[in-house]
Short mmCIF file of N, CA and C in Angstrom, two decimals:
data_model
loop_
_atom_site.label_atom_id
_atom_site.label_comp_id
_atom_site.label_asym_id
_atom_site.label_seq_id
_atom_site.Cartn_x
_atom_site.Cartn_y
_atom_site.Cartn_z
N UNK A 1 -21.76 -4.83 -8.16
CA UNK A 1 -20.33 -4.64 -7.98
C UNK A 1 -20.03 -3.17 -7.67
N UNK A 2 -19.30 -2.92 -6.49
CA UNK A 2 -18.65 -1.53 -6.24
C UNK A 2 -17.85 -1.19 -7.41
N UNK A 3 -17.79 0.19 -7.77
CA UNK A 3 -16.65 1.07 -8.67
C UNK A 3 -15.19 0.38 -8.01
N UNK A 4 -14.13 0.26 -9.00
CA UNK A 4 -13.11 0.72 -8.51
C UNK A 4 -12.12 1.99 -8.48
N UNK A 5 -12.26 2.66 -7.65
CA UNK A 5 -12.09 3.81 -8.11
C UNK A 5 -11.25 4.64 -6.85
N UNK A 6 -10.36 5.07 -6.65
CA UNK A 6 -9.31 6.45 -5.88
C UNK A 6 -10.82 7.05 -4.85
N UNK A 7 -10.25 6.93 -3.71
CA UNK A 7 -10.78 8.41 -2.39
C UNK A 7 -10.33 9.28 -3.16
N UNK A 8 -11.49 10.42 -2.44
CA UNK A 8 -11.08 11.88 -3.03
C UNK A 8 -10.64 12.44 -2.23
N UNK A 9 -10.76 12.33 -1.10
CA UNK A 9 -9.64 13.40 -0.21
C UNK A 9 -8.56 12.31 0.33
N UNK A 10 -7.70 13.43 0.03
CA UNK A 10 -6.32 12.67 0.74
C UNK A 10 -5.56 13.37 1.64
N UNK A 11 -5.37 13.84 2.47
CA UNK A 11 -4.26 14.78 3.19
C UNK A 11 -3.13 13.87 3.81
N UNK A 12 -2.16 14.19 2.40
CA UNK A 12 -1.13 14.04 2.50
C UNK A 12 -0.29 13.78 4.02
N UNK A 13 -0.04 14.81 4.56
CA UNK A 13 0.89 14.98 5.89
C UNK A 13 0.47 14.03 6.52
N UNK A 14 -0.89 14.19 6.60
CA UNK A 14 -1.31 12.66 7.55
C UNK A 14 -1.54 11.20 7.13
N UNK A 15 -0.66 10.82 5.75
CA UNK A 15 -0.59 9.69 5.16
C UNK A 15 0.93 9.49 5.15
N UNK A 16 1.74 10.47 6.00
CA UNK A 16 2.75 10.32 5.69
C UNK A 16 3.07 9.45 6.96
N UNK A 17 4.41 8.90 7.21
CA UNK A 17 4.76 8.04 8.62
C UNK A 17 4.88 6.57 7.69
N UNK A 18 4.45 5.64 8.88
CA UNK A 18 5.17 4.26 8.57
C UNK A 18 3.94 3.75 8.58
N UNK A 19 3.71 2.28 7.95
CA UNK A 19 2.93 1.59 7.27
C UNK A 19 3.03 0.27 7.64
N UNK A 20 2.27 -0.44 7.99
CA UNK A 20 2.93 -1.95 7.97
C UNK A 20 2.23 -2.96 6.97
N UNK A 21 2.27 -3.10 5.81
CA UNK A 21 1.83 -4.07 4.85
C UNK A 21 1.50 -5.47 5.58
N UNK A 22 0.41 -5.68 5.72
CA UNK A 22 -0.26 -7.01 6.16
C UNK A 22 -0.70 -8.04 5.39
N UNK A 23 -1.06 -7.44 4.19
CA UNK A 23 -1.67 -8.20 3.54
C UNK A 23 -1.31 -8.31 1.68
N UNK A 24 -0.96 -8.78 0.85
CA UNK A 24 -1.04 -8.06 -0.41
C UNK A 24 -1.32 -8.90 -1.94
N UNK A 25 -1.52 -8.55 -2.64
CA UNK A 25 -1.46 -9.62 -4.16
C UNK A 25 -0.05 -9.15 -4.95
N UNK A 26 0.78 -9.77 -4.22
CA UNK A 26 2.01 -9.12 -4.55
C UNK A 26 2.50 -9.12 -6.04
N UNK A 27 3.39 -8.19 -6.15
CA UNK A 27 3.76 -7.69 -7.79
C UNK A 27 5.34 -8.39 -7.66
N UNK A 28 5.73 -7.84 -8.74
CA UNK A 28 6.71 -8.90 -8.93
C UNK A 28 7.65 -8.40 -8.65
N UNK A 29 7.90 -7.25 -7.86
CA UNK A 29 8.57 -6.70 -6.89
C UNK A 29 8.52 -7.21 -5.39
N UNK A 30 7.91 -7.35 -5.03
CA UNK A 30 7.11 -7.90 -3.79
C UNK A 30 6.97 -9.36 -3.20
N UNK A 31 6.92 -10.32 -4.69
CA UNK A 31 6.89 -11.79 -4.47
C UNK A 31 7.13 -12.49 -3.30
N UNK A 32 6.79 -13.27 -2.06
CA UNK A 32 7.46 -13.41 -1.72
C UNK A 32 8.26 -12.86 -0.34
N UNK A 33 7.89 -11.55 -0.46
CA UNK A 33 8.76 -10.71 0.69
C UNK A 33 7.74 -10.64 1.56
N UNK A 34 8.10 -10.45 3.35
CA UNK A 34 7.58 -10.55 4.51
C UNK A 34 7.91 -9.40 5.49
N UNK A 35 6.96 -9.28 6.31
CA UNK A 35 7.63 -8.71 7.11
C UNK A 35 7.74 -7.03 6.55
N UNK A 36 6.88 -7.00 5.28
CA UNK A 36 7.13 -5.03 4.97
C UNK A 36 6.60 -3.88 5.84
N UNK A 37 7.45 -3.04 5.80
CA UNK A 37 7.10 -2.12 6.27
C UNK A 37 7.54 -0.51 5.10
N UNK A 38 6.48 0.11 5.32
CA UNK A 38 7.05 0.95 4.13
C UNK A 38 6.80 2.52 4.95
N UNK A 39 8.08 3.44 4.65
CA UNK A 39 7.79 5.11 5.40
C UNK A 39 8.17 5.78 4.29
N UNK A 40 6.60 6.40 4.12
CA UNK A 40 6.45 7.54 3.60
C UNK A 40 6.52 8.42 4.03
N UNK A 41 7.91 9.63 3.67
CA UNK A 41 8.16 11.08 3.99
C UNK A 41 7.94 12.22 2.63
N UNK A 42 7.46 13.08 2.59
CA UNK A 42 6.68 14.07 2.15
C UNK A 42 8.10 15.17 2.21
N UNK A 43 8.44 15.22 1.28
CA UNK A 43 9.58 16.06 0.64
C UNK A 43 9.04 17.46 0.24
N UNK A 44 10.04 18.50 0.61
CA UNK A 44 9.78 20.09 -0.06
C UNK A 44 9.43 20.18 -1.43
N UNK A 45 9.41 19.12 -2.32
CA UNK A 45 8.99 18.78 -3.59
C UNK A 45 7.77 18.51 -3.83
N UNK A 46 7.12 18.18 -2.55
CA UNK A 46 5.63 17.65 -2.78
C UNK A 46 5.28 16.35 -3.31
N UNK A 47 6.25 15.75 -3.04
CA UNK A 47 6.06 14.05 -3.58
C UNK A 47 6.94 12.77 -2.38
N UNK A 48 6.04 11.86 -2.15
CA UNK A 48 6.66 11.10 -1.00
C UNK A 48 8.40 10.66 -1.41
N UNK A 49 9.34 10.44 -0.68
CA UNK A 49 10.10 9.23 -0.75
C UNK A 49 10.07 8.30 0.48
N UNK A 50 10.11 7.32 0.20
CA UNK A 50 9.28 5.88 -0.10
C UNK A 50 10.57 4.72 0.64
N UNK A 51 10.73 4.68 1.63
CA UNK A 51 11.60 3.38 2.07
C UNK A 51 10.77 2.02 2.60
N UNK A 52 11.25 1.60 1.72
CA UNK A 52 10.14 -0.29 2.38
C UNK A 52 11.53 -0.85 2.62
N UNK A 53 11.49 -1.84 3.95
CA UNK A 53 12.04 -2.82 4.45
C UNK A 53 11.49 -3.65 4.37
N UNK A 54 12.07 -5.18 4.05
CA UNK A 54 11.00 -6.46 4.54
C UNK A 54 11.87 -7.56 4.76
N UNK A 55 11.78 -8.77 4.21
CA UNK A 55 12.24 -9.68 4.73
C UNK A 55 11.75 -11.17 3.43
N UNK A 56 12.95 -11.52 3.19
CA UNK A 56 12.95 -12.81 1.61
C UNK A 56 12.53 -14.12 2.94
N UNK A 57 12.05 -14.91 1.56
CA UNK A 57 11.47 -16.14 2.77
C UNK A 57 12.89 -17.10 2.64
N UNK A 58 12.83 -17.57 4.55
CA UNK A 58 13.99 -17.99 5.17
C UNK A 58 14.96 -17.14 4.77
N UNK A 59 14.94 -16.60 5.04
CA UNK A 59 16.10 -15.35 5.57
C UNK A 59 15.62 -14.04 6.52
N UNK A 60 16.68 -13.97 7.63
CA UNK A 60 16.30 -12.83 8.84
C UNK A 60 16.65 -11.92 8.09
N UNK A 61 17.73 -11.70 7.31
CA UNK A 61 18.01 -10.46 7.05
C UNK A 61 16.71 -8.76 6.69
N UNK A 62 17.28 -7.98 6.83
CA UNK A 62 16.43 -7.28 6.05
C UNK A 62 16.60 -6.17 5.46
N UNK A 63 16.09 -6.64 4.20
CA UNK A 63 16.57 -5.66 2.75
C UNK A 63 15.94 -4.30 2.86
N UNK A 64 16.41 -3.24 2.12
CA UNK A 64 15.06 -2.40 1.79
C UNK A 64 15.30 -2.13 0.51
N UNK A 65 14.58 -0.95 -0.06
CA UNK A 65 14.50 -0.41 -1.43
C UNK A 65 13.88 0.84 -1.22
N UNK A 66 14.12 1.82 -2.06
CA UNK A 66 13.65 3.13 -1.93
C UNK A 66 13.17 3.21 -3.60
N UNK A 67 11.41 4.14 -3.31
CA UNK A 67 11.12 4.59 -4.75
C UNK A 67 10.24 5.61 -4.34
N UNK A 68 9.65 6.23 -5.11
CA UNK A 68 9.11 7.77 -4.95
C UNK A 68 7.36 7.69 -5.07
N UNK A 69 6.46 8.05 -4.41
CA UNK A 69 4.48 8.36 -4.86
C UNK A 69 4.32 9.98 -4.86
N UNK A 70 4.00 9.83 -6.11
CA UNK A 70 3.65 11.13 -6.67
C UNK A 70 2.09 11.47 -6.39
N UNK A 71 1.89 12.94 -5.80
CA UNK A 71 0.36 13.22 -5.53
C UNK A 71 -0.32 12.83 -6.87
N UNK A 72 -1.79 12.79 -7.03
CA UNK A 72 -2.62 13.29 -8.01
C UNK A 72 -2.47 14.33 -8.25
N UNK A 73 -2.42 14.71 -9.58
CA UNK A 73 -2.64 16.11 -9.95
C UNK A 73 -3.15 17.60 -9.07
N UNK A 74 -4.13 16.86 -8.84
CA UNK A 74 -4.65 18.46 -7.98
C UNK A 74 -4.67 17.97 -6.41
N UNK A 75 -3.30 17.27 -6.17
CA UNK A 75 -3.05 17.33 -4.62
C UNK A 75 -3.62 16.50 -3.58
N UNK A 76 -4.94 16.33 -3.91
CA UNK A 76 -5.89 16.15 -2.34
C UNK A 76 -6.72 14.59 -2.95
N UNK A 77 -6.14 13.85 -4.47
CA UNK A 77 -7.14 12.72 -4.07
C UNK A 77 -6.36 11.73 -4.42
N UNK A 78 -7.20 10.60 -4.08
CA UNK A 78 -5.89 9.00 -3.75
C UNK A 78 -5.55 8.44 -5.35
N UNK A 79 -5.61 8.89 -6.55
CA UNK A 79 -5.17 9.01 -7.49
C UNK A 79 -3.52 8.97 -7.42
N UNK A 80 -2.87 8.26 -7.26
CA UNK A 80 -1.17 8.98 -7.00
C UNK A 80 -0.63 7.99 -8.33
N UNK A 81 0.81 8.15 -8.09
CA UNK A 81 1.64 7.47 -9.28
C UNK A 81 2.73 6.74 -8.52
N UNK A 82 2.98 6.10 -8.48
CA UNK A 82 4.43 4.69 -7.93
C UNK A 82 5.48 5.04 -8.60
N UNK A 83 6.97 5.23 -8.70
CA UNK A 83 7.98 4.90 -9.52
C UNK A 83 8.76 4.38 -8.48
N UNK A 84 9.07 3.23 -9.09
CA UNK A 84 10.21 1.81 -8.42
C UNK A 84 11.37 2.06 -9.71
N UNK A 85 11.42 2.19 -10.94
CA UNK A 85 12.18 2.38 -11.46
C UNK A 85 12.10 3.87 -12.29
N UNK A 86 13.20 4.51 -12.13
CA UNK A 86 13.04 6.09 -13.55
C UNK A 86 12.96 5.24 -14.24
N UNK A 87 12.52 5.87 -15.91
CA UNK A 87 11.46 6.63 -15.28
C UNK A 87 9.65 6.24 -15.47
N UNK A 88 10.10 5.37 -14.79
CA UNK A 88 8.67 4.42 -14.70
C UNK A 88 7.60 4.76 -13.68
N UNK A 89 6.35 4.97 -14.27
CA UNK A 89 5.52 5.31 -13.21
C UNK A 89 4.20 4.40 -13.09
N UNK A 90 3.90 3.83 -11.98
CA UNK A 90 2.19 2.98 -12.53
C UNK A 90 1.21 3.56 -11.56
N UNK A 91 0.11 3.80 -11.64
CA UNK A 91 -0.82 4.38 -11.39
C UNK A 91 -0.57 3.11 -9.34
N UNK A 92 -1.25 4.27 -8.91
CA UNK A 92 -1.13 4.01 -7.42
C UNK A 92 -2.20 4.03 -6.49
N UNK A 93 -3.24 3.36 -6.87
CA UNK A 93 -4.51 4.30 -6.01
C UNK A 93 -5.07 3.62 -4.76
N UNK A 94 -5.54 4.94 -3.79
CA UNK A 94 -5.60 4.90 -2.71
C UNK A 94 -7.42 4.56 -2.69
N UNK A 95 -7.51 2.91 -2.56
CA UNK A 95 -8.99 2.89 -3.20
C UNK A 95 -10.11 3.15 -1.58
N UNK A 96 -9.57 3.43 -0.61
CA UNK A 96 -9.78 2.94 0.92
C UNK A 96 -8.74 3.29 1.74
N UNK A 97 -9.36 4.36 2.81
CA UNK A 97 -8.68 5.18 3.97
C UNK A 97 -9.52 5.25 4.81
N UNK A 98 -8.95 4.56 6.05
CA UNK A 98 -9.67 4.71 6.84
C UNK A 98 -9.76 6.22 7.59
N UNK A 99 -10.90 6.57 8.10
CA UNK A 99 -10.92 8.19 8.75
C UNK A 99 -10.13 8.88 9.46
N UNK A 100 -9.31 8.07 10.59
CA UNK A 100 -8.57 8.31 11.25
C UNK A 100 -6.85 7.92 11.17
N UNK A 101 -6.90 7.50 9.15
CA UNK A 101 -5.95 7.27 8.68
C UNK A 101 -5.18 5.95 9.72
N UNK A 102 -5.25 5.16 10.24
CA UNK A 102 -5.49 3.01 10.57
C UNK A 102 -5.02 2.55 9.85
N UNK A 103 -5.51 2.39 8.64
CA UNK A 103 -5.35 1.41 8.15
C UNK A 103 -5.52 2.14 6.30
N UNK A 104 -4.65 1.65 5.18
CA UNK A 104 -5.43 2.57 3.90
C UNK A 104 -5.01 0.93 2.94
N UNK A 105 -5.94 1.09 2.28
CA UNK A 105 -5.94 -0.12 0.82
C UNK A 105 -5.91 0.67 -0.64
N UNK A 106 -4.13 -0.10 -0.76
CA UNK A 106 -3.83 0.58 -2.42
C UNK A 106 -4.39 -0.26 -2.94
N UNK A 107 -4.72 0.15 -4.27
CA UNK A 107 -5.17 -0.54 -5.29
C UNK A 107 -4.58 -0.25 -7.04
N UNK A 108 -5.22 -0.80 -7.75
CA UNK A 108 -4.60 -0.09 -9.43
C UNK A 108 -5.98 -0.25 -9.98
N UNK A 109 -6.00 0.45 -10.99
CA UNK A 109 -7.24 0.28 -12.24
C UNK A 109 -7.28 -0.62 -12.47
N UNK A 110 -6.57 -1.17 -12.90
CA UNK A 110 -6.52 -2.90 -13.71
C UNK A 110 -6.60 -4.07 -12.65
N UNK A 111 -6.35 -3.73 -11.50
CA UNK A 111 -6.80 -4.58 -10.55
C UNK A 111 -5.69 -5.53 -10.30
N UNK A 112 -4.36 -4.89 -10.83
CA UNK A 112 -3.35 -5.72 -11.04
C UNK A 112 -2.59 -6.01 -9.76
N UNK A 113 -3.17 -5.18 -8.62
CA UNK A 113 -1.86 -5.75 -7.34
C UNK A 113 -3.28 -4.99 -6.43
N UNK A 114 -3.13 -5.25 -4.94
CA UNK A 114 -4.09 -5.11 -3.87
C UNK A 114 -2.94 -5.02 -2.81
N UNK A 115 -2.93 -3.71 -1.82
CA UNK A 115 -1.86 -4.13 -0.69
C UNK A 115 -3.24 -3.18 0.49
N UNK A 116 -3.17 -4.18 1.43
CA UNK A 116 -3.73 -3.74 2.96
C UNK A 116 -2.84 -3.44 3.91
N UNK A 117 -2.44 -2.34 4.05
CA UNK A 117 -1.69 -1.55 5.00
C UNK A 117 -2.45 -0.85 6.38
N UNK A 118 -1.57 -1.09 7.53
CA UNK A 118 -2.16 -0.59 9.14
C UNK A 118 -1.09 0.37 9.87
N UNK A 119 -1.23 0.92 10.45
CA UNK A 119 -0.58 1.68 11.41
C UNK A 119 -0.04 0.50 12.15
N UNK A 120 -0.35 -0.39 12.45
CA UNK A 120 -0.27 -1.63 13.05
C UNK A 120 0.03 -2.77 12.66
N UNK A 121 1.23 -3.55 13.73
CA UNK A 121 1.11 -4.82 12.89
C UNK A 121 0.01 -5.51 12.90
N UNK A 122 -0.99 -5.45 13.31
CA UNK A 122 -2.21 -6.25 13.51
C UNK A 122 -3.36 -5.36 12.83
N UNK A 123 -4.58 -6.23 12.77
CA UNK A 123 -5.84 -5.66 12.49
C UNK A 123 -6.67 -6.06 13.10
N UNK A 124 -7.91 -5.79 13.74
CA UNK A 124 -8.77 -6.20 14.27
C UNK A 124 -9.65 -7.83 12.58
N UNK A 125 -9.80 -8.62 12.87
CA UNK A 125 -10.72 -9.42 12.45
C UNK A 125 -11.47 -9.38 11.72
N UNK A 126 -12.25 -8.75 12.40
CA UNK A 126 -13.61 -8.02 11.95
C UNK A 126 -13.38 -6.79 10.81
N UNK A 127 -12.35 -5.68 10.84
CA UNK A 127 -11.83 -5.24 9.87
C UNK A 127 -11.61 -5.67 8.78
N UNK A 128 -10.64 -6.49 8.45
CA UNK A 128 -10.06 -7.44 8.40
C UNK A 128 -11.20 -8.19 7.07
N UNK A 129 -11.80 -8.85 7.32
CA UNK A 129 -12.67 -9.44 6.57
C UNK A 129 -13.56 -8.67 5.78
N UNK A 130 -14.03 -7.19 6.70
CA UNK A 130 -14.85 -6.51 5.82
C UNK A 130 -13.98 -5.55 4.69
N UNK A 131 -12.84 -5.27 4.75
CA UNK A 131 -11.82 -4.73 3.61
C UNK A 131 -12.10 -5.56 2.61
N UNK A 132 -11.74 -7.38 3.03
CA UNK A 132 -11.60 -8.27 2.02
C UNK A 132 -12.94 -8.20 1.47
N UNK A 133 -14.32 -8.31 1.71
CA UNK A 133 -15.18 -8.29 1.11
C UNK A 133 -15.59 -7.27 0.52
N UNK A 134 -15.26 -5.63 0.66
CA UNK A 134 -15.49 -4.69 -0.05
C UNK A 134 -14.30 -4.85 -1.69
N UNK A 135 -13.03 -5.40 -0.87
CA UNK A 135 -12.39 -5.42 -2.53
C UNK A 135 -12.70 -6.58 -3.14
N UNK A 136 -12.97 -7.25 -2.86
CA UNK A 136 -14.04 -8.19 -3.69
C UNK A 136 -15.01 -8.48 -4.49
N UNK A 137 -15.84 -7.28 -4.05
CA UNK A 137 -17.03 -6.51 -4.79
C UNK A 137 -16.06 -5.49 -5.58
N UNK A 138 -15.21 -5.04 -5.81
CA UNK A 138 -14.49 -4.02 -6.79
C UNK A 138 -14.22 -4.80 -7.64
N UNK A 139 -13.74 -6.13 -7.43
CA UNK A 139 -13.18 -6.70 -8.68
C UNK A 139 -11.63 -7.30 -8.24
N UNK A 140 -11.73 -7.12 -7.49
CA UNK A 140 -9.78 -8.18 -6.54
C UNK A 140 -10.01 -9.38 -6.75
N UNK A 141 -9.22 -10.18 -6.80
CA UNK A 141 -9.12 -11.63 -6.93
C UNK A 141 -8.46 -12.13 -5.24
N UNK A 142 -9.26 -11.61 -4.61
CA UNK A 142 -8.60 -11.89 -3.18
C UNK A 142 -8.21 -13.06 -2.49
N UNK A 143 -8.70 -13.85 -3.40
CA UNK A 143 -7.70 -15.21 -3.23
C UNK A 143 -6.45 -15.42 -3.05
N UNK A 144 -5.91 -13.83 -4.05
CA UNK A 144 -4.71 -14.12 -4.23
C UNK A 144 -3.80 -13.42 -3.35
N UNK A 145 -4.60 -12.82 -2.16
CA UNK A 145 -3.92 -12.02 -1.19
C UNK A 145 -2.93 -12.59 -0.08
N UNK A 146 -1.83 -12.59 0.07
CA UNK A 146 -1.29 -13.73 0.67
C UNK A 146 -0.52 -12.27 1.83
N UNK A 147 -0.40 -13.43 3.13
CA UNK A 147 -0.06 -12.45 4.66
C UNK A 147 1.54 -12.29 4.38
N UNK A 148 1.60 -11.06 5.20
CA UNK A 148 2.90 -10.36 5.35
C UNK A 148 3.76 -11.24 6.49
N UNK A 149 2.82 -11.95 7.10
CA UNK A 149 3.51 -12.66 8.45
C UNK A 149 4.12 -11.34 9.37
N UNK A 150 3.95 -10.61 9.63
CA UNK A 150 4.02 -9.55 10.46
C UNK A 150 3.56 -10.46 11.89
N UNK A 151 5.19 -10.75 12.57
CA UNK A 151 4.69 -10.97 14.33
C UNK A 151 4.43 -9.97 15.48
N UNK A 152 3.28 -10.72 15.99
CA UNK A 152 2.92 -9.73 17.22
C UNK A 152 3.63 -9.18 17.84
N UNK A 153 4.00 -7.65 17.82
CA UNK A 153 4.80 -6.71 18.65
C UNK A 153 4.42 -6.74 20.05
#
């Protein structure tokens, strides 16, 4: 079994921009919702704020919500912190980045939620399957990963 465990480098600026959630073991925030997209902007504070849009099933509309990811401590590794509610924080980790920053897979310690995020609404396949089988070997229950339904742009 692979560690589950945070990348160590992270550079920020270039994790910042828009996201398209493809894939996820959604939390109970999340249940349910389609169609996410989440932009992370990098504040003079040094901590993202956080707008996700998505979409409730059967319904076009689309909602968003704003919450804040706090760096790791010393800045540069995928260690971060989530707050959806003050002043609540749950560990946020960036378990998988791709090099050219593509595609990145959050994760938690406890293994409690899994989200596969792309620059893209799409992923190549072949990607695609080998993410799922690396968090698999961490300890994901990837069964329980259910699609964003993100349509082809």
């Amino acid at each position: 079994m692979e560690k589950n465990a945070p990348v160590t480098k992270l550079d920020l600026k270039k994790y910042s921009g828009t996201w398209y959630s493809l894939y996820s073991i959604p939390t109970i925030f999340d249940k349910g919702s389609r169609e996410t997209t989440t932009k992370y902007s990098l504040n003079k504070a040094g901590y993202y704020d956080v707008l996700t849009t998505y979409k409730k099933p059967g319904d076009e509309k689309v909602y968003s919500r704003n919450s804040k990811i706090f760096p790791s401590e010393n800045g540069d590794g995928g260690e971060l912190k989530a707050q959806f509610i003050w002043p609540i924080k749950v560990d946020y980790w960036i378990i998988e980045l791709a090099e050219d920053y593509s595609y990145v897979v959050v994760g938690h310690p406890d293994h409690k939620f899994l989200f596969i995020m792309s620059r893209n609404r799409t992923m190549p396949k072949k990607t695609h399957d080998e993410i799922i089988a690396r968090c698999k070997s961490k300890g994901y229950e990837v069964e329980k990963l259910t699609s964003q339904l993100h349509e082809k742009a």
